[in-house]
Short mmCIF file of C-alpha atoms in Angstrom, two decimals:
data_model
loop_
_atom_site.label_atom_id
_atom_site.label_comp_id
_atom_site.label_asym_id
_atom_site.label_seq_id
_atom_site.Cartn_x
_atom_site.Cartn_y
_atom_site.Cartn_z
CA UNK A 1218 -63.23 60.37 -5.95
CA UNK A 1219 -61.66 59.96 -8.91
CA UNK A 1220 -59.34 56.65 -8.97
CA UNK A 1221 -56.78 55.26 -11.32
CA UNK A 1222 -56.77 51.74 -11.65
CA UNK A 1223 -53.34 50.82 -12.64
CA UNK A 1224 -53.65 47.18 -13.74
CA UNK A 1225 -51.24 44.74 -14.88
CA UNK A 1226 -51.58 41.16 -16.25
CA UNK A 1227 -55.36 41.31 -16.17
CA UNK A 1228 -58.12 43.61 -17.26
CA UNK A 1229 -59.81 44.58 -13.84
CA UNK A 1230 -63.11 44.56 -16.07
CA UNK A 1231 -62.94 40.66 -16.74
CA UNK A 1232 -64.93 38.77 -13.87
CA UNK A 1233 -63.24 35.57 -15.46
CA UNK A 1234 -59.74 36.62 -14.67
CA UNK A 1235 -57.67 36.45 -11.81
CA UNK A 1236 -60.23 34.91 -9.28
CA UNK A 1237 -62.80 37.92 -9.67
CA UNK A 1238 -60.33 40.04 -7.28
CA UNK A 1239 -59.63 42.58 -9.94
CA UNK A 1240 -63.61 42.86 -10.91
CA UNK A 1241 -64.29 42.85 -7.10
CA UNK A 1242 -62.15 45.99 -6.48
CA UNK A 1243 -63.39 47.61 -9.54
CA UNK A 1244 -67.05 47.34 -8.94
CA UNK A 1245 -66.75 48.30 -5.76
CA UNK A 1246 -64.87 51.22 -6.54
CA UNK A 1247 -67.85 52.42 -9.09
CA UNK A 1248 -70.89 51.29 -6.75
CA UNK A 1249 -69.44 53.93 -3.93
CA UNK A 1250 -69.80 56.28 -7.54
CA UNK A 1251 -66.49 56.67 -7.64
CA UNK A 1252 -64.91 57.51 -11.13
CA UNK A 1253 -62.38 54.75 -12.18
CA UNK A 1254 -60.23 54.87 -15.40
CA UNK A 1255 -57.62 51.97 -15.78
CA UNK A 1256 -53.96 52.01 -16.60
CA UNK A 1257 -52.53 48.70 -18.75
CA UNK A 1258 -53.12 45.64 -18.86
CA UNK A 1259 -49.32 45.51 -19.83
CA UNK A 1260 -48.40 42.36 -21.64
CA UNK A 1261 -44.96 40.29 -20.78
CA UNK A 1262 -42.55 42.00 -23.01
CA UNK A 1263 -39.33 40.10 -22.21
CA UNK A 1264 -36.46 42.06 -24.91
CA UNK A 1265 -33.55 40.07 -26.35
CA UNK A 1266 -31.18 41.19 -23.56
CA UNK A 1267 -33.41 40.22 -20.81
CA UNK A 1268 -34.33 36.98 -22.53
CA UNK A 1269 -30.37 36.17 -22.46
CA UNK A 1270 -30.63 36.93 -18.97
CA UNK A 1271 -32.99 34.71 -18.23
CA UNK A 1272 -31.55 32.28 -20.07
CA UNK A 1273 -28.37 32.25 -18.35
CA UNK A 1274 -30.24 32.60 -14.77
CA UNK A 1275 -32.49 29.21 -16.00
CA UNK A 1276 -28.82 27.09 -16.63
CA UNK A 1277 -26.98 28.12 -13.31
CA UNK A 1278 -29.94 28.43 -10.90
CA UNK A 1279 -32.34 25.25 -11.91
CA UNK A 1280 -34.96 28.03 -10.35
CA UNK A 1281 -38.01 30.13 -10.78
CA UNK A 1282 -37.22 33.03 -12.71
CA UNK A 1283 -39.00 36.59 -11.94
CA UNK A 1284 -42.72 36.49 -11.42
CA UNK A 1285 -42.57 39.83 -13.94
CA UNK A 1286 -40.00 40.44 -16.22
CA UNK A 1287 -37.89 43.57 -15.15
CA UNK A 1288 -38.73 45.26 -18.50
CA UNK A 1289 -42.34 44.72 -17.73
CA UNK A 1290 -42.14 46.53 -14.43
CA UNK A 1291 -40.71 49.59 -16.18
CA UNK A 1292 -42.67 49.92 -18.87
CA UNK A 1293 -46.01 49.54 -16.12
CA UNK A 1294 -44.40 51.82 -13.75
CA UNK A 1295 -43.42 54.46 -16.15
CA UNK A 1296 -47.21 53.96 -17.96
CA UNK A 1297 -48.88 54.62 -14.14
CA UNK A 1298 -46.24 57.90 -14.10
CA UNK A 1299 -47.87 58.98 -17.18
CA UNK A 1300 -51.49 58.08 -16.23
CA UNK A 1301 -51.28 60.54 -12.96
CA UNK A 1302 -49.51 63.18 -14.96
CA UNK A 1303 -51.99 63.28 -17.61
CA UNK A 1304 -55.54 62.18 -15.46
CA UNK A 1305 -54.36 63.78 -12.23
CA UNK A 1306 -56.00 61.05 -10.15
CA UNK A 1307 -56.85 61.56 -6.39
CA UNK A 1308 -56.21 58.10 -5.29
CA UNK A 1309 -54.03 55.73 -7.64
CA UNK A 1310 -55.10 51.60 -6.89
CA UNK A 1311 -53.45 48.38 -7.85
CA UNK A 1312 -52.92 44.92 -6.61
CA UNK A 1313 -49.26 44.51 -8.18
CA UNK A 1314 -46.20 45.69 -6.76
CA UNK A 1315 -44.34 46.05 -10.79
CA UNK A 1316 -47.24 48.95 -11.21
CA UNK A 1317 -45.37 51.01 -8.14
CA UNK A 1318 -41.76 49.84 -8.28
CA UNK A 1319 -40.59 53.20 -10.17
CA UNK A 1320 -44.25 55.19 -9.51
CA UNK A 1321 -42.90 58.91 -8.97
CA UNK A 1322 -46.68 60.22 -9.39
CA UNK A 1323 -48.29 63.27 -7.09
CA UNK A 1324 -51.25 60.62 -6.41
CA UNK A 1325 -51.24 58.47 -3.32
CA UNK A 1326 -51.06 54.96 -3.49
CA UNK A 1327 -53.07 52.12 -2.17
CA UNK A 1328 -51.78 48.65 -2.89
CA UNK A 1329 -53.53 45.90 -1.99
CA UNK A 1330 -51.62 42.26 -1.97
CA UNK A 1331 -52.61 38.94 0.23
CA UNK A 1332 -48.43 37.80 1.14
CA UNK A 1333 -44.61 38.83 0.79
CA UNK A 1334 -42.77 36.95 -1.88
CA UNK A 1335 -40.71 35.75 1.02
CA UNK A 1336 -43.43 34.29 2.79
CA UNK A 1337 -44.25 32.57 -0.76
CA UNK A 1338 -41.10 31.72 -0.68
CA UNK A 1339 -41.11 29.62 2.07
CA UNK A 1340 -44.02 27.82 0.74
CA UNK A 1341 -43.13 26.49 -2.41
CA UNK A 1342 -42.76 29.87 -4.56
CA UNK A 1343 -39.56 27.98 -6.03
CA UNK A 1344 -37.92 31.25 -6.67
CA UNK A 1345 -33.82 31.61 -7.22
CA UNK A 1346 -32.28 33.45 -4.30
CA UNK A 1347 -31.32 36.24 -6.62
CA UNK A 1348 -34.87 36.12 -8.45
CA UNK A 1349 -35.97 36.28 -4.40
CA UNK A 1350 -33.99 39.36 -3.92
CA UNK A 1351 -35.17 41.59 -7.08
CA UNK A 1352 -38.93 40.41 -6.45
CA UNK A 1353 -38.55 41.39 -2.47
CA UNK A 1354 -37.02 45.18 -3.77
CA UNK A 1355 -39.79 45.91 -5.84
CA UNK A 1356 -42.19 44.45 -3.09
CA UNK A 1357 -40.62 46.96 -0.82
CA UNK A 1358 -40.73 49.70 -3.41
CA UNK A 1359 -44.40 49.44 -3.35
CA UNK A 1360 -44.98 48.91 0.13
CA UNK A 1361 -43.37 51.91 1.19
CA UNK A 1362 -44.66 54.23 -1.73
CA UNK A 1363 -48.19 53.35 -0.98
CA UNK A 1364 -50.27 55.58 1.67
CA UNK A 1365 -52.14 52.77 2.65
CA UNK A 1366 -51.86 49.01 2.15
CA UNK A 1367 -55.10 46.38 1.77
CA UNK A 1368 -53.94 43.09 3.28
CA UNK A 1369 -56.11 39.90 3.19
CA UNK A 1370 -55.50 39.20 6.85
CA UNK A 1371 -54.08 39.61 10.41
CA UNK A 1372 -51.60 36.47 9.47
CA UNK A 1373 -50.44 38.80 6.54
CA UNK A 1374 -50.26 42.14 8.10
CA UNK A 1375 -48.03 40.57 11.02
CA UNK A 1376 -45.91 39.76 7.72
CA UNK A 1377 -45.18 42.69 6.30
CA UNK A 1378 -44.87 44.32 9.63
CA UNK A 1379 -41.82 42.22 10.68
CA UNK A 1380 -40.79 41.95 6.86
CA UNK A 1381 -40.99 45.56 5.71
CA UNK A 1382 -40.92 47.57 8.77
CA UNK A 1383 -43.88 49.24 8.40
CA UNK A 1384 -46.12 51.16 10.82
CA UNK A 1385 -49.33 49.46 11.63
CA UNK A 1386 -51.64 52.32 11.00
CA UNK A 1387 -50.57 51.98 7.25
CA UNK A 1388 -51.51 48.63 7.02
CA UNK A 1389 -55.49 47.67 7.08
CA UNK A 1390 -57.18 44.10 7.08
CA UNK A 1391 -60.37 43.24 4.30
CA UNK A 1392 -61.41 39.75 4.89
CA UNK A 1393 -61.01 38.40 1.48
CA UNK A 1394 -65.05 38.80 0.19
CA UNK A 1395 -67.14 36.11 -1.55
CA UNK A 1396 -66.30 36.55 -5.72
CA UNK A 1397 -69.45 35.82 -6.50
CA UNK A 1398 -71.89 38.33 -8.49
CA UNK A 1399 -73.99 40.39 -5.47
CA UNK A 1400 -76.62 40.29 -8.14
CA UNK A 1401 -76.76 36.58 -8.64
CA UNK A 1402 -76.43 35.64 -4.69
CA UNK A 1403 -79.97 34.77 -3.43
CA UNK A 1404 -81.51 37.86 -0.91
CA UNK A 1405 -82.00 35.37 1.66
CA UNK A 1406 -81.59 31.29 2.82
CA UNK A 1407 -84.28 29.31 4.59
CA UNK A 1408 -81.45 27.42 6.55
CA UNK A 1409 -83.82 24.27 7.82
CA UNK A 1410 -84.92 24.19 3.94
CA UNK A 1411 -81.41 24.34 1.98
CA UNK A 1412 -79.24 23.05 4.36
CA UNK A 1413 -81.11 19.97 5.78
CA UNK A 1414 -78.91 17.28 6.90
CA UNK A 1415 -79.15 13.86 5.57
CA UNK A 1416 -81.80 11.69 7.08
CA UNK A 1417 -79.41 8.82 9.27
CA UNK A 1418 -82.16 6.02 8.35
CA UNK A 1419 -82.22 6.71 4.80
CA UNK A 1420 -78.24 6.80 4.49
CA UNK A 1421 -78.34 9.34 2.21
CA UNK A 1422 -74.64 11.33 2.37
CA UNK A 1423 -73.22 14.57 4.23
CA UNK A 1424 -72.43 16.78 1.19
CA UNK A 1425 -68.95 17.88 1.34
CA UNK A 1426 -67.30 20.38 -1.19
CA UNK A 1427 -63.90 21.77 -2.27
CA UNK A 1428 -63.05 24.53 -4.70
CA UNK A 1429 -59.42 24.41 -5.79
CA UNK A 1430 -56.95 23.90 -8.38
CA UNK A 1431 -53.82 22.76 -7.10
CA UNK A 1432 -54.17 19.41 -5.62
CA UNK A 1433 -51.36 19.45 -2.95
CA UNK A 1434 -51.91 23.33 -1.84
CA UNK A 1435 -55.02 23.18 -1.33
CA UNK A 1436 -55.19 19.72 0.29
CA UNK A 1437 -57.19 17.50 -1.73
CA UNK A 1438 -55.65 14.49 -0.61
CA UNK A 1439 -56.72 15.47 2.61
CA UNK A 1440 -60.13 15.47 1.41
CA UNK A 1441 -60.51 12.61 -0.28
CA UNK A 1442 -58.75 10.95 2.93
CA UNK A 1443 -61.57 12.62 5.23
CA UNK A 1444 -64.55 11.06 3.05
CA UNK A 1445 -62.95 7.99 2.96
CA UNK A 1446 -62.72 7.61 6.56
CA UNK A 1447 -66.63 9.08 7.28
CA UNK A 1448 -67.80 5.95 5.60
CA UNK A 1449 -65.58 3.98 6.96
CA UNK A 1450 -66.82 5.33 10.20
CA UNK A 1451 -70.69 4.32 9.33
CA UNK A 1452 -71.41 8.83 8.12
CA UNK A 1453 -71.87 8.35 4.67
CA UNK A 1454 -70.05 11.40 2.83
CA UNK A 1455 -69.56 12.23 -0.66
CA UNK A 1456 -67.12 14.82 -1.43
CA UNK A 1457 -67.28 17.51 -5.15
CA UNK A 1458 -63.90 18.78 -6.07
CA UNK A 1459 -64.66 21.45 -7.98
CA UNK A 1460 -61.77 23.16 -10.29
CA UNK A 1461 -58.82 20.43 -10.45
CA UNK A 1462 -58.61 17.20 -11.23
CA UNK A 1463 -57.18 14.34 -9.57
CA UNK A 1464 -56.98 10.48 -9.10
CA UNK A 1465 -60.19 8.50 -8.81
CA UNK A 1466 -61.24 7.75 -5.37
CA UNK A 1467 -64.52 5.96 -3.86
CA UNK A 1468 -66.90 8.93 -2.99
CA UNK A 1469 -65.32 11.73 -4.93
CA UNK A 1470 -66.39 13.13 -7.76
CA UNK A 1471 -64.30 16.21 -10.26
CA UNK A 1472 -66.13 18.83 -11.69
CA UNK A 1473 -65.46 22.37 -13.36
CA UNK A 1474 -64.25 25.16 -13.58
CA UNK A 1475 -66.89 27.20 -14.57
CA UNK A 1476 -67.39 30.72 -15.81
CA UNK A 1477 -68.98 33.40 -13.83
CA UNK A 1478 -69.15 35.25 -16.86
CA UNK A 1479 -71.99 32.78 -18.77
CA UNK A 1480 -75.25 32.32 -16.69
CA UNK A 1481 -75.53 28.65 -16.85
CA UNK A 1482 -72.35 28.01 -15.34
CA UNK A 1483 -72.60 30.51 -12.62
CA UNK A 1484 -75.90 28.75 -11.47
CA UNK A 1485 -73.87 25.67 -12.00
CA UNK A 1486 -71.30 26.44 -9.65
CA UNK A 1487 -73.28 28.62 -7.35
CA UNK A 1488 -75.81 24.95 -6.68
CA UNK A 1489 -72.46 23.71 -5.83
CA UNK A 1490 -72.16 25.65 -2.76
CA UNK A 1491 -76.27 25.61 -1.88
CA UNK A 1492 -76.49 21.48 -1.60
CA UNK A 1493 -73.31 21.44 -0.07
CA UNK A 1494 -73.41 21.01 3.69
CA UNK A 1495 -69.81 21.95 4.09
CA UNK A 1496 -66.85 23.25 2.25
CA UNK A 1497 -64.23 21.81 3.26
CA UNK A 1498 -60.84 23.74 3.19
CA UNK A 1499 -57.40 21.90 4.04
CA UNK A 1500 -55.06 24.10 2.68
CA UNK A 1501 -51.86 23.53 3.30
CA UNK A 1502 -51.22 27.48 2.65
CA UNK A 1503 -53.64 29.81 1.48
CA UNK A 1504 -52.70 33.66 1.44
CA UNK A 1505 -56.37 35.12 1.13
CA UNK A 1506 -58.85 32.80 0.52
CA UNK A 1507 -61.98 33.50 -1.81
CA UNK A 1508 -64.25 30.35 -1.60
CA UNK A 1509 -65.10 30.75 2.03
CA UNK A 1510 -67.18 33.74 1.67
CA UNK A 1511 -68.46 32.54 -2.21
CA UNK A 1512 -69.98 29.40 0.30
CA UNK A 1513 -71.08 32.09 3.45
CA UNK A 1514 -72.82 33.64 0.29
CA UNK A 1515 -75.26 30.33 0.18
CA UNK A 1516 -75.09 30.05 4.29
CA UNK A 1517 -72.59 26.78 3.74
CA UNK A 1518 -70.20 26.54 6.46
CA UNK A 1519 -66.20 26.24 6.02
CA UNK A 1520 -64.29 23.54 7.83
CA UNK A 1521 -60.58 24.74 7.22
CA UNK A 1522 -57.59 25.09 9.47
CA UNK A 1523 -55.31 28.19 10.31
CA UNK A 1524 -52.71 28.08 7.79
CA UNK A 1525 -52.31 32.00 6.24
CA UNK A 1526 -54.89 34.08 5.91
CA UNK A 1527 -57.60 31.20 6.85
CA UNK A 1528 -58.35 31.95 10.67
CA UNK A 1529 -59.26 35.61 9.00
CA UNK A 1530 -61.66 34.82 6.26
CA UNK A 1531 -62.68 31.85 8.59
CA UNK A 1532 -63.78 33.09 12.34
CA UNK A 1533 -64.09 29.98 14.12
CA UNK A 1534 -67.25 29.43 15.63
CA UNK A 1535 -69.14 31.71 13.47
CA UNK A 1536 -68.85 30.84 9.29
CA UNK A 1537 -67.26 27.74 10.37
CA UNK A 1538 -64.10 25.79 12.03
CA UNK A 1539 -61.01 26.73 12.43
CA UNK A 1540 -58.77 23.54 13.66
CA UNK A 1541 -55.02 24.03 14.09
CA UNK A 1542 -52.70 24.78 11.53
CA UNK A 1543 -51.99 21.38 9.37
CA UNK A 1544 -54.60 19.19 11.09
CA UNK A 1545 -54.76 15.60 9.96
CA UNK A 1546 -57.65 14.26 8.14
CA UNK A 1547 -58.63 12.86 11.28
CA UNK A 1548 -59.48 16.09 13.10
CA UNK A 1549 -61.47 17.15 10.57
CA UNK A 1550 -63.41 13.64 10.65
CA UNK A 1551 -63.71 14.13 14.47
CA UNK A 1552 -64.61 18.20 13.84
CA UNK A 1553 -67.27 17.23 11.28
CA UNK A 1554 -69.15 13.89 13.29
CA UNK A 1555 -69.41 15.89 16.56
CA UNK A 1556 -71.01 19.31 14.18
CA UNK A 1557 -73.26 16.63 12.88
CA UNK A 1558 -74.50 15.04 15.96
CA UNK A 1559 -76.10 18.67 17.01
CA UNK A 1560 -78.23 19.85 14.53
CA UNK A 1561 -79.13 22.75 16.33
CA UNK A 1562 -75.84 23.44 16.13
CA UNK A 1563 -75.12 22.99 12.47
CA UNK A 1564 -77.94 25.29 11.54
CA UNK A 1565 -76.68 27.96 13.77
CA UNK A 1566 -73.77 27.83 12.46
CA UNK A 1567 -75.04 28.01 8.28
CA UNK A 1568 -77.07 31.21 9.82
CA UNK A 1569 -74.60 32.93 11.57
CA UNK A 1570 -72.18 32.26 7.84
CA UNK A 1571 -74.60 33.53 5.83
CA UNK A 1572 -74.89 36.68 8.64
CA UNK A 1573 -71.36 37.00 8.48
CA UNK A 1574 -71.36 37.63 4.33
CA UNK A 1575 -74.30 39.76 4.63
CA UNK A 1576 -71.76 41.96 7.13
CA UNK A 1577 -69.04 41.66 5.50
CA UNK A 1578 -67.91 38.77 3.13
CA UNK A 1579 -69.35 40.99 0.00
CA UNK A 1580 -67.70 43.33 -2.18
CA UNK A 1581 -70.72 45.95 -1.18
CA UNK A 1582 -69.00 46.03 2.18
CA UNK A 1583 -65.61 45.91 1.44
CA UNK A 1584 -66.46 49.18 -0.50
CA UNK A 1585 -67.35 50.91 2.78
CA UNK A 1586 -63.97 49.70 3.86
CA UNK A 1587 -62.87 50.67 1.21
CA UNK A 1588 -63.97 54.11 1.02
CA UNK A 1589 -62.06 54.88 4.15
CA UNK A 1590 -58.97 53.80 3.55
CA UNK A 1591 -59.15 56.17 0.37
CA UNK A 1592 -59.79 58.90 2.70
CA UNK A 1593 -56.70 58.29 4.55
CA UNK A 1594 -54.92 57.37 1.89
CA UNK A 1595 -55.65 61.07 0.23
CA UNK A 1596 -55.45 62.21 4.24
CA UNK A 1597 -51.74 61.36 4.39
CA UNK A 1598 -50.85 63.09 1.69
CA UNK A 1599 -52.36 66.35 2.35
CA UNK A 1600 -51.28 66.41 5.84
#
């Protein structure tokens, strides 16, 4: 099939950019041997009148402006029009909303997005009301131009459901898959071997890890607040923070980012995940969720709770736990001492993660998914 990739911000080519999603979508698009030729990126292109806009907005609203400046959308919109007339595409792809706002192309559409901007909105997004409004029309544009729509999650397809009025059948789940390189992820784990836990008579520490960058989103301070009360409960624990930084604490440590794009720092941050014993996951909101299945990929369980998309790219019981929605560090303490105290249990669980990426926490199987929602996607149009 041949696909047009209309990008925006980011070059769907760069594994460094945007959390790997663009790259993921993109190589799986060519490993089904699917032709792919990209539209944009488009930079921010914000023209004196618009700037004066903006401007004004910024002094009477004390708010978020627009995530893409309105010239930006037509110009990317326009450029997509021009791809399809020109390429005549059979399926046209993107992840941004500004790409399909004014699309008029013969090609169907699949979008793919992880949350409304309301639903953002309601966690933080900071956006003006009218900023709110513009950013919800072009969100609707897209929605209902697209054939099909790639959500991240059940949590998110109830969302635009209600939000958007759309039919169900339009709307397909794709667990968010691991980011990591299929080629660099190990063919197998030896579960007893990599994911031992720490010896109780030697005190040597439960490995904890987190992968994030904003410290109150993604609950670090919950974190740091669970490790500090393991070894104040007699479980030694040390907890990596990968990607942000934050204030020192007894038993944390900060490291990162890295770059999946040089070698050494992919190994880097892919031994992160293999001598961890969990990842640990408090989000206070999380839309889609990528380091879940990056740790499934080295058999490390997720302890997270079901905020967003979580309870989707986490299934309870199987690549890790689920606890309610905005748990306090002391169910996860509680979660984490009784997983410990049953071994047998513990290594189930890292086998039936890693099991669970092998099925479907990969890009390789999200482009089976994939592949058939192109097919109805090119389906609803010629019907």
């Amino acid at each position: 099939m041949n696909i047009l990739y209309a990008a925006l911000r980011n070059d769907p080519r760069d594994i460094d950019r945007s959390s790997s999603v663009d790259y993921g979508f993109y190589t799986a698009f060519l490993e089904r041997g699917h032709q792919v030729e990209v539209v944009g990126p488009f930079p921010p292109r914000l023209p004196w009148w618009e700037k004066g806009i903006k401007k004004v907005h910024d002094r009477l609203t004390g708010k978020r402006y627009l995530k893409w400046d309105f010239a930006s959308v037509w110009a990317a919109s326009q450029a997509v029009n021009k791809a399809v007339a020109a390429t005549r595409p059979e399926v046209v792809f993107t992840m941004f909303p500004a790409t399909l706002a004014f699309y008029r192309g013969a090609a169907p559409a699949v979008f793919n997005t992880d949350l409304t901007f309301a639903s953002w909105q309601a966690n933080g997004a900071g956006f003006s009301p009218i900023a709110l409004r513009v950013l919800t029309w072009i969100e609707h544009q897209a929605l209902t131009r697209s054939a099909q729509v790639v959500l991240h999650s059940e949590w998110s397809r109830q969302d635009v459901m209600q939000r958007h009025g759309l039919p169900a059948g339009k709307l397909n789940v794709l667990p968010m898959p691991s980011a990591l390189p299929l080629d660099a992820v190990p063919e197998s784990i030896d579960v007893l071997a990599d994911k031992a836990l720490p010896d109780p008579a030697q005190a040597a520490p439960l490995r904890l890890l987190l992968v994030g960058k904003e410290y109150h989103r993604k609950g670090i301070d919950i974190a740091t607040e669970v490790v500090t009360m393991l070894n104040q409960q007699g479980l030694p624990a040390e907890l990596t923070v990968c990607a942000s930084i934050g204030p020192p604490a007894p038993h944390v440590r900060y490291v990162g980012p890295f770059r999946k794009s040089v070698p050494a720092e992919l190994a880097s941050y892919m031994a992160l995940y293999r001598q961890a014993h969990l990842l640990i996951h408090p989000a206070r909101f999380e839309p889609a969720g990528i380091v879940p299945g990056e740790a499934a990929a080295l058999a490390t369980p997720t302890i997270t709770n079901a905020a967003g998309a979580l309870a989707t790219t986490v299934k309870d019981g199987v690549s890790g736990i689920v606890l309610p929605k905005d748990s306090p560090a002391g169910a996860y303490v509680q979660a984490i001492r009784e997983l410990v105290q049953e071994p047998a249990r513990y290594y189930d669980l890292c086998a039936t993660t890693r099991r669970r990426y092998e099925e479907e926490l990969n890009w390789r199987a999200a482009g089976r998914q994939l592949d058939t929602i192109l097919a109805r996607a090119g389906g609803a149009t010629s019907a």
